[in-house]
PDB file of C-alpha atoms and ligand atoms in Angstrom:
ATOM      1  CA  UNK A  16       0.000   0.000   0.000  1.00 36.00           C
ATOM      2  CA  UNK A  17       0.900   3.674   0.049  1.00 40.00           C
ATOM      3  CA  UNK A  18       4.323   4.437  -1.327  1.00 41.00           C
ATOM      4  CA  UNK A  19       4.679   0.715  -2.007  1.00 43.00           C
ATOM      5  CA  UNK A  20       2.297   1.158  -4.872  1.00 45.00           C
ATOM      6  CA  UNK A  21       5.152   2.692  -6.788  1.00 44.00           C
ATOM      7  CA  UNK A  22       8.335   1.020  -5.565  1.00 42.00           C
ATOM      8  CA  UNK A  23       6.816  -2.185  -4.285  1.00 45.00           C
ATOM      9  CA  UNK A  24       4.630  -2.822  -7.283  1.00 49.00           C
ATOM     10  CA  UNK A  25       7.409  -2.234  -9.777  1.00 48.00           C
ATOM     11  CA  UNK A  26       9.635  -4.696  -7.959  1.00 52.00           C
ATOM     12  CA  UNK A  27       6.841  -7.225  -7.696  1.00 52.00           C
ATOM     13  CA  UNK A  28       5.960  -6.987 -11.355  1.00 54.00           C
ATOM     14  CA  UNK A  29       9.584  -7.540 -12.363  1.00 56.00           C
ATOM     15  CA  UNK A  30       9.525 -10.721 -10.373  1.00 54.00           C
ATOM     16  CA  UNK A  31       6.328 -11.725 -12.089  1.00 51.00           C
ATOM     17  CA  UNK A  32       7.802 -11.074 -15.506  1.00 55.00           C
ATOM     18  CA  UNK A  33      10.358 -13.719 -14.772  1.00 54.00           C
ATOM     19  CA  UNK A  34       7.657 -16.128 -13.879  1.00 70.00           C
ATOM     20  CA  UNK A  35       5.168 -16.347 -16.701  1.00 76.00           C
ATOM     21  CA  UNK A  36       3.424 -19.288 -15.093  1.00 74.00           C
ATOM     22  CA  UNK A  37       2.586 -17.208 -12.021  1.00 76.00           C
ATOM     23  CA  UNK A  38       1.350 -14.425 -14.223  1.00 78.00           C
ATOM     24  CA  UNK A  39      -0.917 -16.792 -16.102  1.00 82.00           C
ATOM     25  CA  UNK A  40      -2.167 -18.271 -12.863  1.00 82.00           C
ATOM     26  CA  UNK A  41      -3.125 -14.885 -11.498  1.00 83.00           C
ATOM     27  CA  UNK A  42      -4.651 -13.796 -14.799  1.00 86.00           C
ATOM     28  CA  UNK A  43      -6.827 -16.903 -14.896  1.00 89.00           C
ATOM     29  CA  UNK A  44      -7.599 -16.374 -11.219  1.00 91.00           C
ATOM     30  CA  UNK A  45      -8.699 -12.803 -11.871  1.00 93.00           C
ATOM     31  CA  UNK A  46     -11.057 -13.907 -14.628  1.00 92.00           C
ATOM     32  CA  UNK A  47     -12.454 -16.394 -12.137  1.00 92.00           C
ATOM     33  CA  UNK A  48     -12.711 -13.586  -9.572  1.00 94.00           C
ATOM     34  CA  UNK A  49     -14.953 -11.519 -11.843  1.00 92.00           C
ATOM     35  CA  UNK A  50     -17.160 -14.493 -12.592  1.00 91.00           C
ATOM     36  CA  UNK A  51     -17.502 -15.654  -8.998  1.00 93.00           C
ATOM     37  CA  UNK A  52     -17.732 -12.240  -7.344  1.00 95.00           C
ATOM     38  CA  UNK A  53     -14.530 -12.564  -5.373  1.00 97.00           C
ATOM     39  CA  UNK A  54     -13.685  -8.866  -5.608  1.00 98.00           C
ATOM     40  CA  UNK A  55     -14.898  -6.426  -3.002  1.00 98.00           C
ATOM     41  CA  UNK A  56     -14.380  -2.850  -1.925  1.00 98.00           C
ATOM     42  CA  UNK A  57     -13.100  -1.700   1.432  1.00 98.00           C
ATOM     43  CA  UNK A  58     -13.715   1.875   2.528  1.00 98.00           C
ATOM     44  CA  UNK A  59     -11.310   4.125   4.379  1.00 98.00           C
ATOM     45  CA  UNK A  60     -12.878   7.256   5.879  1.00 98.00           C
ATOM     46  CA  UNK A  61     -11.628  10.757   5.164  1.00 98.00           C
ATOM     47  CA  UNK A  62     -11.905  13.090   8.152  1.00 97.00           C
ATOM     48  CA  UNK A  63     -12.278  16.835   8.359  1.00 97.00           C
ATOM     49  CA  UNK A  64      -9.535  18.216  10.647  1.00 94.00           C
ATOM     50  CA  UNK A  65     -11.593  21.115  11.965  1.00 90.00           C
ATOM     51  CA  UNK A  66     -14.850  19.299  12.718  1.00 91.00           C
ATOM     52  CA  UNK A  67     -13.536  15.787  13.213  1.00 92.00           C
ATOM     53  CA  UNK A  68     -16.301  14.198  11.177  1.00 95.00           C
ATOM     54  CA  UNK A  69     -16.277  11.865   8.177  1.00 97.00           C
ATOM     55  CA  UNK A  70     -16.498  13.683   4.839  1.00 96.00           C
ATOM     56  CA  UNK A  71     -16.077  10.750   2.489  1.00 98.00           C
ATOM     57  CA  UNK A  72     -14.216   7.527   1.892  1.00 98.00           C
ATOM     58  CA  UNK A  73     -11.696   6.042  -0.471  1.00 98.00           C
ATOM     59  CA  UNK A  74     -12.834   2.773  -2.013  1.00 98.00           C
ATOM     60  CA  UNK A  75      -9.957   0.286  -2.113  1.00 98.00           C
ATOM     61  CA  UNK A  76     -10.264  -2.987  -3.946  1.00 98.00           C
ATOM     62  CA  UNK A  77      -9.660  -6.373  -2.290  1.00 98.00           C
ATOM     63  CA  UNK A  78      -9.728  -9.891  -3.670  1.00 96.00           C
ATOM     64  CA  UNK A  79     -11.180 -12.636  -1.517  1.00 96.00           C
ATOM     65  CA  UNK A  80      -9.080 -15.381  -3.035  1.00 93.00           C
ATOM     66  CA  UNK A  81     -10.438 -18.923  -2.576  1.00 91.00           C
ATOM     67  CA  UNK A  82      -7.043 -20.296  -1.489  1.00 90.00           C
ATOM     68  CA  UNK A  83      -4.855 -17.342  -0.591  1.00 91.00           C
ATOM     69  CA  UNK A  84      -7.325 -15.365   1.503  1.00 94.00           C
ATOM     70  CA  UNK A  85      -7.899 -11.627   1.344  1.00 96.00           C
ATOM     71  CA  UNK A  86      -5.459 -10.067  -1.133  1.00 95.00           C
ATOM     72  CA  UNK A  87      -4.445  -6.398  -1.215  1.00 96.00           C
ATOM     73  CA  UNK A  88      -4.234  -4.536  -4.522  1.00 96.00           C
ATOM     74  CA  UNK A  89      -0.433  -4.827  -4.525  1.00 94.00           C
ATOM     75  CA  UNK A  90      -0.873  -8.556  -5.093  1.00 92.00           C
ATOM     76  CA  UNK A  91      -2.915  -8.283  -8.276  1.00 93.00           C
ATOM     77  CA  UNK A  92      -3.219  -4.728  -9.691  1.00 94.00           C
ATOM     78  CA  UNK A  93       0.229  -4.895 -11.347  1.00 91.00           C
ATOM     79  CA  UNK A  94      -0.781  -8.115 -13.081  1.00 90.00           C
ATOM     80  CA  UNK A  95      -4.125  -6.631 -14.042  1.00 93.00           C
ATOM     81  CA  UNK A  96      -2.181  -3.720 -15.565  1.00 92.00           C
ATOM     82  CA  UNK A  97       0.160  -6.014 -17.493  1.00 89.00           C
ATOM     83  CA  UNK A  98      -2.574  -8.224 -18.860  1.00 90.00           C
ATOM     84  CA  UNK A  99      -5.013  -5.452 -19.675  1.00 91.00           C
ATOM     85  CA  UNK A 100      -7.557  -6.815 -17.187  1.00 94.00           C
ATOM     86  CA  UNK A 101      -7.252  -3.458 -15.387  1.00 94.00           C
ATOM     87  CA  UNK A 102      -9.902  -2.104 -17.759  1.00 93.00           C
ATOM     88  CA  UNK A 103     -12.406  -4.695 -16.615  1.00 94.00           C
ATOM     89  CA  UNK A 104     -11.307  -4.239 -13.005  1.00 96.00           C
ATOM     90  CA  UNK A 105     -11.783  -0.476 -13.184  1.00 96.00           C
ATOM     91  CA  UNK A 106     -15.249  -0.886 -14.671  1.00 95.00           C
ATOM     92  CA  UNK A 107     -16.062  -3.256 -11.856  1.00 97.00           C
ATOM     93  CA  UNK A 108     -14.850  -0.754  -9.233  1.00 98.00           C
ATOM     94  CA  UNK A 109     -16.915   2.110 -10.674  1.00 98.00           C
ATOM     95  CA  UNK A 110     -20.001  -0.093 -10.800  1.00 98.00           C
ATOM     96  CA  UNK A 111     -19.467  -1.550  -7.314  1.00 98.00           C
ATOM     97  CA  UNK A 112     -18.858   1.876  -5.734  1.00 98.00           C
ATOM     98  CA  UNK A 113     -22.040   3.266  -7.295  1.00 98.00           C
ATOM     99  CA  UNK A 114     -24.078   0.192  -6.308  1.00 98.00           C
ATOM    100  CA  UNK A 115     -22.862   0.653  -2.731  1.00 98.00           C
ATOM    101  CA  UNK A 116     -23.586   4.383  -2.738  1.00 98.00           C
ATOM    102  CA  UNK A 117     -27.096   3.623  -3.928  1.00 98.00           C
ATOM    103  CA  UNK A 118     -27.618   1.278  -0.968  1.00 98.00           C
ATOM    104  CA  UNK A 119     -26.430   3.973   1.425  1.00 98.00           C
ATOM    105  CA  UNK A 120     -28.684   6.493  -0.262  1.00 97.00           C
ATOM    106  CA  UNK A 121     -31.646   4.148   0.021  1.00 97.00           C
ATOM    107  CA  UNK A 122     -30.783   3.641   3.694  1.00 96.00           C
ATOM    108  CA  UNK A 123     -31.344   7.387   4.110  1.00 95.00           C
ATOM    109  CA  UNK A 124     -27.779   8.677   4.253  1.00 95.00           C
ATOM    110  CA  UNK A 125     -26.934  12.154   2.995  1.00 95.00           C
ATOM    111  CA  UNK A 126     -24.604  12.116  -0.039  1.00 96.00           C
ATOM    112  CA  UNK A 127     -21.037  11.298   0.899  1.00 97.00           C
ATOM    113  CA  UNK A 128     -18.202  11.205  -1.603  1.00 98.00           C
ATOM    114  CA  UNK A 129     -16.834   7.783  -2.468  1.00 98.00           C
ATOM    115  CA  UNK A 130     -13.438   8.165  -4.104  1.00 98.00           C
ATOM    116  CA  UNK A 131     -12.250   5.631  -6.640  1.00 98.00           C
ATOM    117  CA  UNK A 132      -8.770   5.284  -8.074  1.00 97.00           C
ATOM    118  CA  UNK A 133      -8.577   5.926 -11.799  1.00 96.00           C
ATOM    119  CA  UNK A 134      -5.558   4.709 -13.762  1.00 92.00           C
ATOM    120  CA  UNK A 135      -3.979   6.461 -16.734  1.00 88.00           C
ATOM    121  CA  UNK A 136      -5.269   3.737 -18.991  1.00 88.00           C
ATOM    122  CA  UNK A 137      -8.955   4.439 -18.286  1.00 89.00           C
ATOM    123  CA  UNK A 138      -8.538   8.202 -18.338  1.00 91.00           C
ATOM    124  CA  UNK A 139      -9.883   8.414 -21.863  1.00 91.00           C
ATOM    125  CA  UNK A 140     -12.516  10.379 -23.726  1.00 94.00           C
ATOM    126  CA  UNK A 141     -15.120   7.774 -22.829  1.00 96.00           C
ATOM    127  CA  UNK A 142     -14.580   8.223 -19.075  1.00 97.00           C
ATOM    128  CA  UNK A 143     -17.186  10.992 -18.539  1.00 98.00           C
ATOM    129  CA  UNK A 144     -19.816   8.881 -20.299  1.00 98.00           C
ATOM    130  CA  UNK A 145     -18.946   5.799 -18.295  1.00 98.00           C
ATOM    131  CA  UNK A 146     -19.197   7.807 -15.075  1.00 98.00           C
ATOM    132  CA  UNK A 147     -22.469   9.422 -16.141  1.00 98.00           C
ATOM    133  CA  UNK A 148     -23.943   6.024 -17.070  1.00 98.00           C
ATOM    134  CA  UNK A 149     -22.914   4.440 -13.756  1.00 98.00           C
ATOM    135  CA  UNK A 150     -24.407   7.327 -11.763  1.00 98.00           C
ATOM    136  CA  UNK A 151     -27.662   7.259 -13.673  1.00 98.00           C
ATOM    137  CA  UNK A 152     -27.938   3.452 -13.480  1.00 98.00           C
ATOM    138  CA  UNK A 153     -28.016   3.884  -9.712  1.00 98.00           C
ATOM    139  CA  UNK A 154     -29.973   7.151  -9.633  1.00 98.00           C
ATOM    140  CA  UNK A 155     -27.118   9.023  -7.984  1.00 98.00           C
ATOM    141  CA  UNK A 156     -26.029  12.631  -8.275  1.00 98.00           C
ATOM    142  CA  UNK A 157     -22.354  13.399  -8.836  1.00 98.00           C
ATOM    143  CA  UNK A 158     -22.075  14.395  -5.165  1.00 98.00           C
ATOM    144  CA  UNK A 159     -21.603  10.720  -4.390  1.00 98.00           C
ATOM    145  CA  UNK A 160     -18.413  10.282  -6.380  1.00 98.00           C
ATOM    146  CA  UNK A 161     -14.827  11.445  -6.515  1.00 98.00           C
ATOM    147  CA  UNK A 162     -12.043  10.370  -8.852  1.00 98.00           C
ATOM    148  CA  UNK A 163      -8.482  10.060  -7.589  1.00 98.00           C
ATOM    149  CA  UNK A 164      -6.008  10.505 -10.397  1.00 95.00           C
ATOM    150  CA  UNK A 165      -2.236  10.808 -10.303  1.00 90.00           C
ATOM    151  CA  UNK A 166       0.008  13.655 -11.304  1.00 83.00           C
ATOM    152  CA  UNK A 167       1.507  11.726 -14.207  1.00 81.00           C
ATOM    153  CA  UNK A 168      -1.816  11.909 -16.041  1.00 83.00           C
ATOM    154  CA  UNK A 169      -1.476  15.686 -16.241  1.00 84.00           C
ATOM    155  CA  UNK A 170       1.767  15.542 -18.162  1.00 79.00           C
ATOM    156  CA  UNK A 171       0.512  14.474 -21.560  1.00 74.00           C
ATOM    157  CA  UNK A 172      -1.906  15.955 -24.095  1.00 74.00           C
ATOM    158  CA  UNK A 173      -3.041  18.632 -21.738  1.00 85.00           C
ATOM    159  CA  UNK A 174      -6.020  19.893 -23.725  1.00 90.00           C
ATOM    160  CA  UNK A 175      -7.484  16.423 -24.020  1.00 91.00           C
ATOM    161  CA  UNK A 176      -7.035  15.811 -20.289  1.00 92.00           C
ATOM    162  CA  UNK A 177      -8.607  19.165 -19.397  1.00 93.00           C
ATOM    163  CA  UNK A 178     -11.589  18.456 -21.598  1.00 95.00           C
ATOM    164  CA  UNK A 179     -12.155  15.055 -19.977  1.00 96.00           C
ATOM    165  CA  UNK A 180     -11.848  16.593 -16.508  1.00 96.00           C
ATOM    166  CA  UNK A 181     -14.271  19.376 -17.323  1.00 97.00           C
ATOM    167  CA  UNK A 182     -16.892  16.875 -18.461  1.00 98.00           C
ATOM    168  CA  UNK A 183     -16.440  14.936 -15.246  1.00 98.00           C
ATOM    169  CA  UNK A 184     -16.814  18.154 -13.207  1.00 98.00           C
ATOM    170  CA  UNK A 185     -20.036  19.015 -15.027  1.00 98.00           C
ATOM    171  CA  UNK A 186     -21.489  15.828 -13.548  1.00 98.00           C
ATOM    172  CA  UNK A 187     -20.786  17.192 -10.065  1.00 98.00           C
ATOM    173  CA  UNK A 188     -18.041  14.627  -9.555  1.00 98.00           C
ATOM    174  CA  UNK A 189     -14.861  15.969  -7.933  1.00 98.00           C
ATOM    175  CA  UNK A 190     -11.274  15.152  -8.816  1.00 97.00           C
ATOM    176  CA  UNK A 191      -8.373  14.797  -6.440  1.00 96.00           C
ATOM    177  CA  UNK A 192      -4.702  14.557  -7.276  1.00 95.00           C
ATOM    178  CA  UNK A 193      -3.401  11.423  -5.556  1.00 94.00           C
ATOM    179  CA  UNK A 194       0.125  10.803  -4.244  1.00 90.00           C
ATOM    180  CA  UNK A 195       0.877  14.467  -4.761  1.00 91.00           C
ATOM    181  CA  UNK A 196       4.523  15.442  -4.662  1.00 86.00           C
ATOM    182  CA  UNK A 197       5.857  12.100  -5.856  1.00 86.00           C
ATOM    183  CA  UNK A 198       5.472  12.691  -9.579  1.00 78.00           C
ATOM    184  CA  UNK A 199       6.961  15.108 -11.992  1.00 67.00           C
ATOM    185  CA  UNK A 200       5.622  18.425 -10.788  1.00 63.00           C
ATOM    186  CA  UNK A 201       5.530  21.530 -12.809  1.00 67.00           C
ATOM    187  CA  UNK A 202       3.540  23.721 -10.498  1.00 74.00           C
ATOM    188  CA  UNK A 203       2.660  26.151 -13.247  1.00 71.00           C
ATOM    189  CA  UNK A 204       0.413  23.651 -15.011  1.00 77.00           C
ATOM    190  CA  UNK A 205      -1.545  22.808 -11.898  1.00 86.00           C
ATOM    191  CA  UNK A 206      -3.804  25.822 -12.106  1.00 85.00           C
ATOM    192  CA  UNK A 207      -4.960  24.848 -15.574  1.00 88.00           C
ATOM    193  CA  UNK A 208      -6.747  21.725 -14.389  1.00 91.00           C
ATOM    194  CA  UNK A 209     -10.172  21.631 -12.728  1.00 93.00           C
ATOM    195  CA  UNK A 210      -8.957  19.830  -9.613  1.00 94.00           C
ATOM    196  CA  UNK A 211     -10.664  20.043  -6.225  1.00 96.00           C
ATOM    197  CA  UNK A 212      -8.166  18.458  -3.903  1.00 97.00           C
ATOM    198  CA  UNK A 213      -4.449  17.766  -3.548  1.00 96.00           C
ATOM    199  CA  UNK A 214      -3.599  14.605  -1.669  1.00 97.00           C
ATOM    200  CA  UNK A 215      -0.268  14.632   0.164  1.00 96.00           C
ATOM    201  CA  UNK A 216       1.459  11.297  -0.380  1.00 95.00           C
ATOM    202  CA  UNK A 217       2.008   9.005   2.567  1.00 97.00           C
ATOM    203  CA  UNK A 218       5.776   9.040   1.987  1.00 96.00           C
ATOM    204  CA  UNK A 219       5.766  12.657   3.239  1.00 97.00           C
ATOM    205  CA  UNK A 220       3.261  12.141   6.050  1.00 98.00           C
ATOM    206  CA  UNK A 221       5.418   9.314   7.395  1.00 97.00           C
ATOM    207  CA  UNK A 222       8.399  11.598   8.047  1.00 97.00           C
ATOM    208  CA  UNK A 223       6.387  14.143  10.053  1.00 98.00           C
ATOM    209  CA  UNK A 224       7.385  15.604  12.475  1.00 97.00           C
ATOM    210  CA  UNK A 225      10.957  14.268  12.691  1.00 97.00           C
ATOM    211  CA  UNK A 226      12.097  14.777   9.103  1.00 97.00           C
ATOM    212  CA  UNK A 227      12.434  18.485   8.364  1.00 97.00           C
ATOM    213  CA  UNK A 228      12.338  17.923   4.597  1.00 97.00           C
ATOM    214  CA  UNK A 229       9.062  16.009   4.777  1.00 97.00           C
ATOM    215  CA  UNK A 230       7.614  18.711   7.031  1.00 98.00           C
ATOM    216  CA  UNK A 231       8.703  21.391   4.566  1.00 97.00           C
ATOM    217  CA  UNK A 232       7.236  19.513   1.602  1.00 95.00           C
ATOM    218  CA  UNK A 233       3.915  18.895   3.369  1.00 97.00           C
ATOM    219  CA  UNK A 234       3.712  22.575   4.356  1.00 97.00           C
ATOM    220  CA  UNK A 235       4.587  23.641   0.816  1.00 95.00           C
ATOM    221  CA  UNK A 236       1.866  21.415  -0.674  1.00 95.00           C
ATOM    222  CA  UNK A 237      -0.653  22.875   1.772  1.00 97.00           C
ATOM    223  CA  UNK A 238       0.499  26.363   0.749  1.00 96.00           C
ATOM    224  CA  UNK A 239       0.095  25.609  -2.950  1.00 94.00           C
ATOM    225  CA  UNK A 240      -3.359  24.133  -2.370  1.00 95.00           C
ATOM    226  CA  UNK A 241      -4.459  27.265  -0.502  1.00 96.00           C
ATOM    227  CA  UNK A 242      -3.104  29.550  -3.210  1.00 93.00           C
ATOM    228  CA  UNK A 243      -4.945  27.611  -5.891  1.00 93.00           C
ATOM    229  CA  UNK A 244      -8.071  27.344  -3.692  1.00 95.00           C
ATOM    230  CA  UNK A 245      -7.929  23.579  -3.640  1.00 96.00           C
ATOM    231  CA  UNK A 246      -8.669  21.445  -0.616  1.00 97.00           C
ATOM    232  CA  UNK A 247      -5.767  19.444   0.749  1.00 98.00           C
ATOM    233  CA  UNK A 248      -5.829  16.021   2.389  1.00 98.00           C
ATOM    234  CA  UNK A 249      -2.976  14.032   3.917  1.00 98.00           C
ATOM    235  CA  UNK A 250      -2.920  10.245   3.525  1.00 98.00           C
ATOM    236  CA  UNK A 251      -1.223   7.770   5.838  1.00 98.00           C
ATOM    237  CA  UNK A 252      -1.781   9.697   9.076  1.00 98.00           C
ATOM    238  CA  UNK A 253      -0.887   7.226  11.810  1.00 98.00           C
ATOM    239  CA  UNK A 254      -0.155   9.229  14.946  1.00 98.00           C
ATOM    240  CA  UNK A 255      -1.068  12.345  16.898  1.00 97.00           C
ATOM    241  CA  UNK A 256       2.244  14.094  16.176  1.00 98.00           C
ATOM    242  CA  UNK A 257       1.427  13.962  12.454  1.00 98.00           C
ATOM    243  CA  UNK A 258      -2.164  14.969  13.178  1.00 97.00           C
ATOM    244  CA  UNK A 259      -1.107  18.029  15.180  1.00 97.00           C
ATOM    245  CA  UNK A 260       1.487  19.173  12.665  1.00 98.00           C
ATOM    246  CA  UNK A 261      -0.870  18.853   9.700  1.00 98.00           C
ATOM    247  CA  UNK A 262      -3.758  20.523  11.497  1.00 98.00           C
ATOM    248  CA  UNK A 263      -1.516  23.406  12.525  1.00 97.00           C
ATOM    249  CA  UNK A 264      -0.208  23.710   8.949  1.00 98.00           C
ATOM    250  CA  UNK A 265      -3.763  24.158   7.665  1.00 98.00           C
ATOM    251  CA  UNK A 266      -4.434  20.770   6.092  1.00 98.00           C
ATOM    252  CA  UNK A 267      -8.201  20.293   5.574  1.00 98.00           C
ATOM    253  CA  UNK A 268      -8.638  16.539   5.815  1.00 98.00           C
ATOM    254  CA  UNK A 269      -6.847  13.386   6.845  1.00 98.00           C
ATOM    255  CA  UNK A 270      -6.964   9.734   5.986  1.00 98.00           C
ATOM    256  CA  UNK A 271      -5.047   7.065   7.818  1.00 98.00           C
ATOM    257  CA  UNK A 272      -4.835   4.332  10.400  1.00 98.00           C
ATOM    258  CA  UNK A 273      -4.994   6.911  13.218  1.00 97.00           C
ATOM    259  CA  UNK A 274      -8.707   7.230  12.546  1.00 97.00           C
ATOM    260  CA  UNK A 275      -9.433   3.955  10.737  1.00 97.00           C
ATOM    261  CA  UNK A 276      -8.003   1.314   8.470  1.00 98.00           C
ATOM    262  CA  UNK A 277      -9.946   0.530   5.301  1.00 98.00           C
ATOM    263  CA  UNK A 278     -13.008  -1.455   6.421  1.00 98.00           C
ATOM    264  CA  UNK A 279     -15.838  -3.456   4.805  1.00 98.00           C
ATOM    265  CA  UNK A 280     -18.900  -1.510   3.652  1.00 98.00           C
ATOM    266  CA  UNK A 281     -21.040  -2.541   6.627  1.00 98.00           C
ATOM    267  CA  UNK A 282     -18.449  -1.248   9.105  1.00 98.00           C
ATOM    268  CA  UNK A 283     -18.150   2.048   7.258  1.00 98.00           C
ATOM    269  CA  UNK A 284     -21.926   2.397   7.247  1.00 97.00           C
ATOM    270  CA  UNK A 285     -21.908   1.886  11.014  1.00 96.00           C
ATOM    271  CA  UNK A 286     -19.278   4.612  11.467  1.00 96.00           C
ATOM    272  CA  UNK A 287     -21.510   6.975   9.516  1.00 95.00           C
ATOM    273  CA  UNK A 288     -24.735   6.184  11.329  1.00 93.00           C
ATOM    274  CA  UNK A 289     -23.051   6.290  14.731  1.00 91.00           C
ATOM    275  CA  UNK A 290     -21.674   9.674  13.720  1.00 84.00           C
ATOM    276  CA  UNK A 291     -18.255   8.513  14.844  1.00 83.00           C
ATOM    277  CA  UNK A 292     -16.018  11.514  15.494  1.00 84.00           C
ATOM    278  CA  UNK A 293     -12.438  12.163  16.418  1.00 83.00           C
TER     279      UNK A 293
HETATM  280  P1  C2E B 326      -3.357   4.632  -2.709  1.00 83.98           P
HETATM  281  O1  C2E B 326      -4.343   5.159  -3.679  1.00 83.98           O
HETATM  282  O2  C2E B 326      -2.212   5.517  -2.322  1.00 83.98           O
HETATM  283  O3  C2E B 326      -4.212   4.167  -1.438  1.00 83.98           O
HETATM  284  C1  C2E B 326      -3.791   4.306  -0.118  1.00 83.98           C
HETATM  285  C2  C2E B 326      -3.144   3.046   0.397  1.00 83.98           C
HETATM  286  O4  C2E B 326      -2.533   3.349   1.650  1.00 83.98           O
HETATM  287  C3  C2E B 326      -4.129   1.921   0.682  1.00 83.98           C
HETATM  288  O5  C2E B 326      -3.448   0.693   0.467  1.00 83.98           O
HETATM  289  C4  C2E B 326      -4.406   2.095   2.165  1.00 83.98           C
HETATM  290  O6  C2E B 326      -4.834   0.917   2.788  1.00 83.98           O
HETATM  291  C5  C2E B 326      -3.042   2.509   2.654  1.00 83.98           C
HETATM  292  N1  C2E B 326      -3.121   3.279   3.887  1.00 83.98           N
HETATM  293  C6  C2E B 326      -4.121   4.087   4.279  1.00 83.98           C
HETATM  294  N2  C2E B 326      -3.859   4.667   5.468  1.00 83.98           N
HETATM  295  C7  C2E B 326      -2.648   4.191   5.857  1.00 83.98           C
HETATM  296  C8  C2E B 326      -1.820   4.429   7.011  1.00 83.98           C
HETATM  297  O7  C2E B 326      -2.153   5.179   7.934  1.00 83.98           O
HETATM  298  N3  C2E B 326      -0.631   3.772   7.052  1.00 83.98           N
HETATM  299  C9  C2E B 326      -0.225   2.926   6.070  1.00 83.98           C
HETATM  300  N4  C2E B 326       0.947   2.325   6.211  1.00 83.98           N
HETATM  301  N5  C2E B 326      -0.972   2.698   4.951  1.00 83.98           N
HETATM  302  C10 C2E B 326      -2.176   3.321   4.844  1.00 83.98           C
HETATM  303  P2  C2E B 326      -4.072  -0.473  -0.390  1.00 83.98           P
HETATM  304  O8  C2E B 326      -5.524  -0.631  -0.093  1.00 83.98           O
HETATM  305  O9  C2E B 326      -3.167  -1.661  -0.231  1.00 83.98           O
HETATM  306  O10 C2E B 326      -3.952   0.062  -1.860  1.00 83.98           O
HETATM  307  C11 C2E B 326      -2.705   0.256  -2.439  1.00 83.98           C
HETATM  308  C12 C2E B 326      -2.804   0.940  -3.755  1.00 83.98           C
HETATM  309  O11 C2E B 326      -3.497   0.137  -4.705  1.00 83.98           O
HETATM  310  C13 C2E B 326      -3.575   2.248  -3.714  1.00 83.98           C
HETATM  311  O12 C2E B 326      -2.725   3.257  -3.254  1.00 83.98           O
HETATM  312  C14 C2E B 326      -3.961   2.403  -5.158  1.00 83.98           C
HETATM  313  O13 C2E B 326      -2.909   2.976  -5.905  1.00 83.98           O
HETATM  314  C15 C2E B 326      -4.149   0.982  -5.609  1.00 83.98           C
HETATM  315  N6  C2E B 326      -5.575   0.655  -5.615  1.00 83.98           N
HETATM  316  C16 C2E B 326      -6.382   0.316  -4.602  1.00 83.98           C
HETATM  317  N7  C2E B 326      -7.633   0.114  -5.011  1.00 83.98           N
HETATM  318  C17 C2E B 326      -7.621   0.349  -6.347  1.00 83.98           C
HETATM  319  C18 C2E B 326      -8.629   0.321  -7.357  1.00 83.98           C
HETATM  320  O14 C2E B 326      -9.810   0.062  -7.115  1.00 83.98           O
HETATM  321  N8  C2E B 326      -8.237   0.626  -8.625  1.00 83.98           N
HETATM  322  C19 C2E B 326      -6.951   0.949  -8.912  1.00 83.98           C
HETATM  323  N9  C2E B 326      -6.659   1.235 -10.175  1.00 83.98           N
HETATM  324  N10 C2E B 326      -6.002   0.997  -8.000  1.00 83.98           N
HETATM  325  C20 C2E B 326      -6.321   0.691  -6.718  1.00 83.98           C
HETATM  326 CA1   CA B 327       0.332   6.836  -1.842  1.00 83.98          CA
HETATM  327 CA1   CA B 328      -5.803   6.719  -3.923  1.00 83.98          CA
HETATM  328 CA1   CA B 329      -2.739   7.816  -2.402  1.00 83.98          CA
END
C-alpha cells in the first residue's frame, strides 16, 4: 500500500515477468474472480480536521481469493495492468462503488463522496460517459463520487485531459490529485486543471514531524493548495504528532490508520450512522 504502490509494485511486477506461469495463474484467477464475485471494496474514511467528522471515503479494492485469503491490490493490480484486465477491473470498481452508494442512499444517508482510483489507462474520452452512465444506473447525483487521479496523467496531451476533466466536473463529480509530490511536478500547469483536492502522499506524512524535509514539503503542498483554492488532504496519518502538525499547517482533511483502516462496507456504514467523530 501507500508508497509501495510505486516502488513495491514495480519490484513485484519484475519478479512476475520472470515467472510467466505465475502471471498466467493470477490472470486466470482474476477472470475467475470476476465471474464468482470474489472482488470487493473496502472503505477508508476521510476526516475533516476542523470538525472531526467523516467527509467521504476512499474505495480500495480487495480480492477474496479462494485459497490465498484476502489479497491487497499490490498482489494483483500490477498483473491486471500487465494483462489489460485493469480495464475490466476499473469498470467493476466504478459499478461496485455506485451500487454501494445507492444502498447507502436508500438507507437514508446524505450524499457522501466515495473516491475511486482511476488509472492512466482508463482516463480516456469515454470516461465521462462511463461515469455518467454508472451514476444514472443507480440514480445518484455526482455528489456521491470522486475520482483520484495521479500527477503523471497531467503531463501528456493537456487539452485532451482538461476536456475530460471538465466533463467529469459538469457531472458534479470531484477530482483529487493522488500521491501528490511524488510525480513530476511543474507547479505552473496545476492551475490549468479543474482539480478540487491535492492529496499529500504518505511518503511525506510518514516523516512528520521528525524529518524536516518532509515537514517542509507537506507545508509547501498545503500552501500551494491554498493559493490555488484547492482542498488538501494528507494520507497515511498514523499518529497524533502527524495529526497536530498537519492541522496546525492548515491541512483540511486526513486519511489514515490513526482514525481507521480501510473497512468493509457494513463497518463504514456503522461509522456513519453512529456519527463517529475524532
Ligand atoms: P493509494 O491510492 O495511495 O491508497 C492508499 C493506500 O494506503 C491503501 O493501500 C491504504 O490501505 C493505505 N493506507 C491508508 N492509510 C494508511 C496508514 O495510515 N498507514 C499505512 N501504512 N498505509 C495506509 P491499499 O488498499 O493496499 O492500496 C494500495 C494501492 O493500490 C492504492 O494506493 C492504489 O494505488 C491501488 N488501488 C487500490 N484500489 C484500487 C482500485 O480500485 N483501482 C486501482 N486502479 N487501483 C487501486
Ligand atoms: Ca500513496
Ligand atoms: Ca488513492
Ligand atoms: Ca494515495
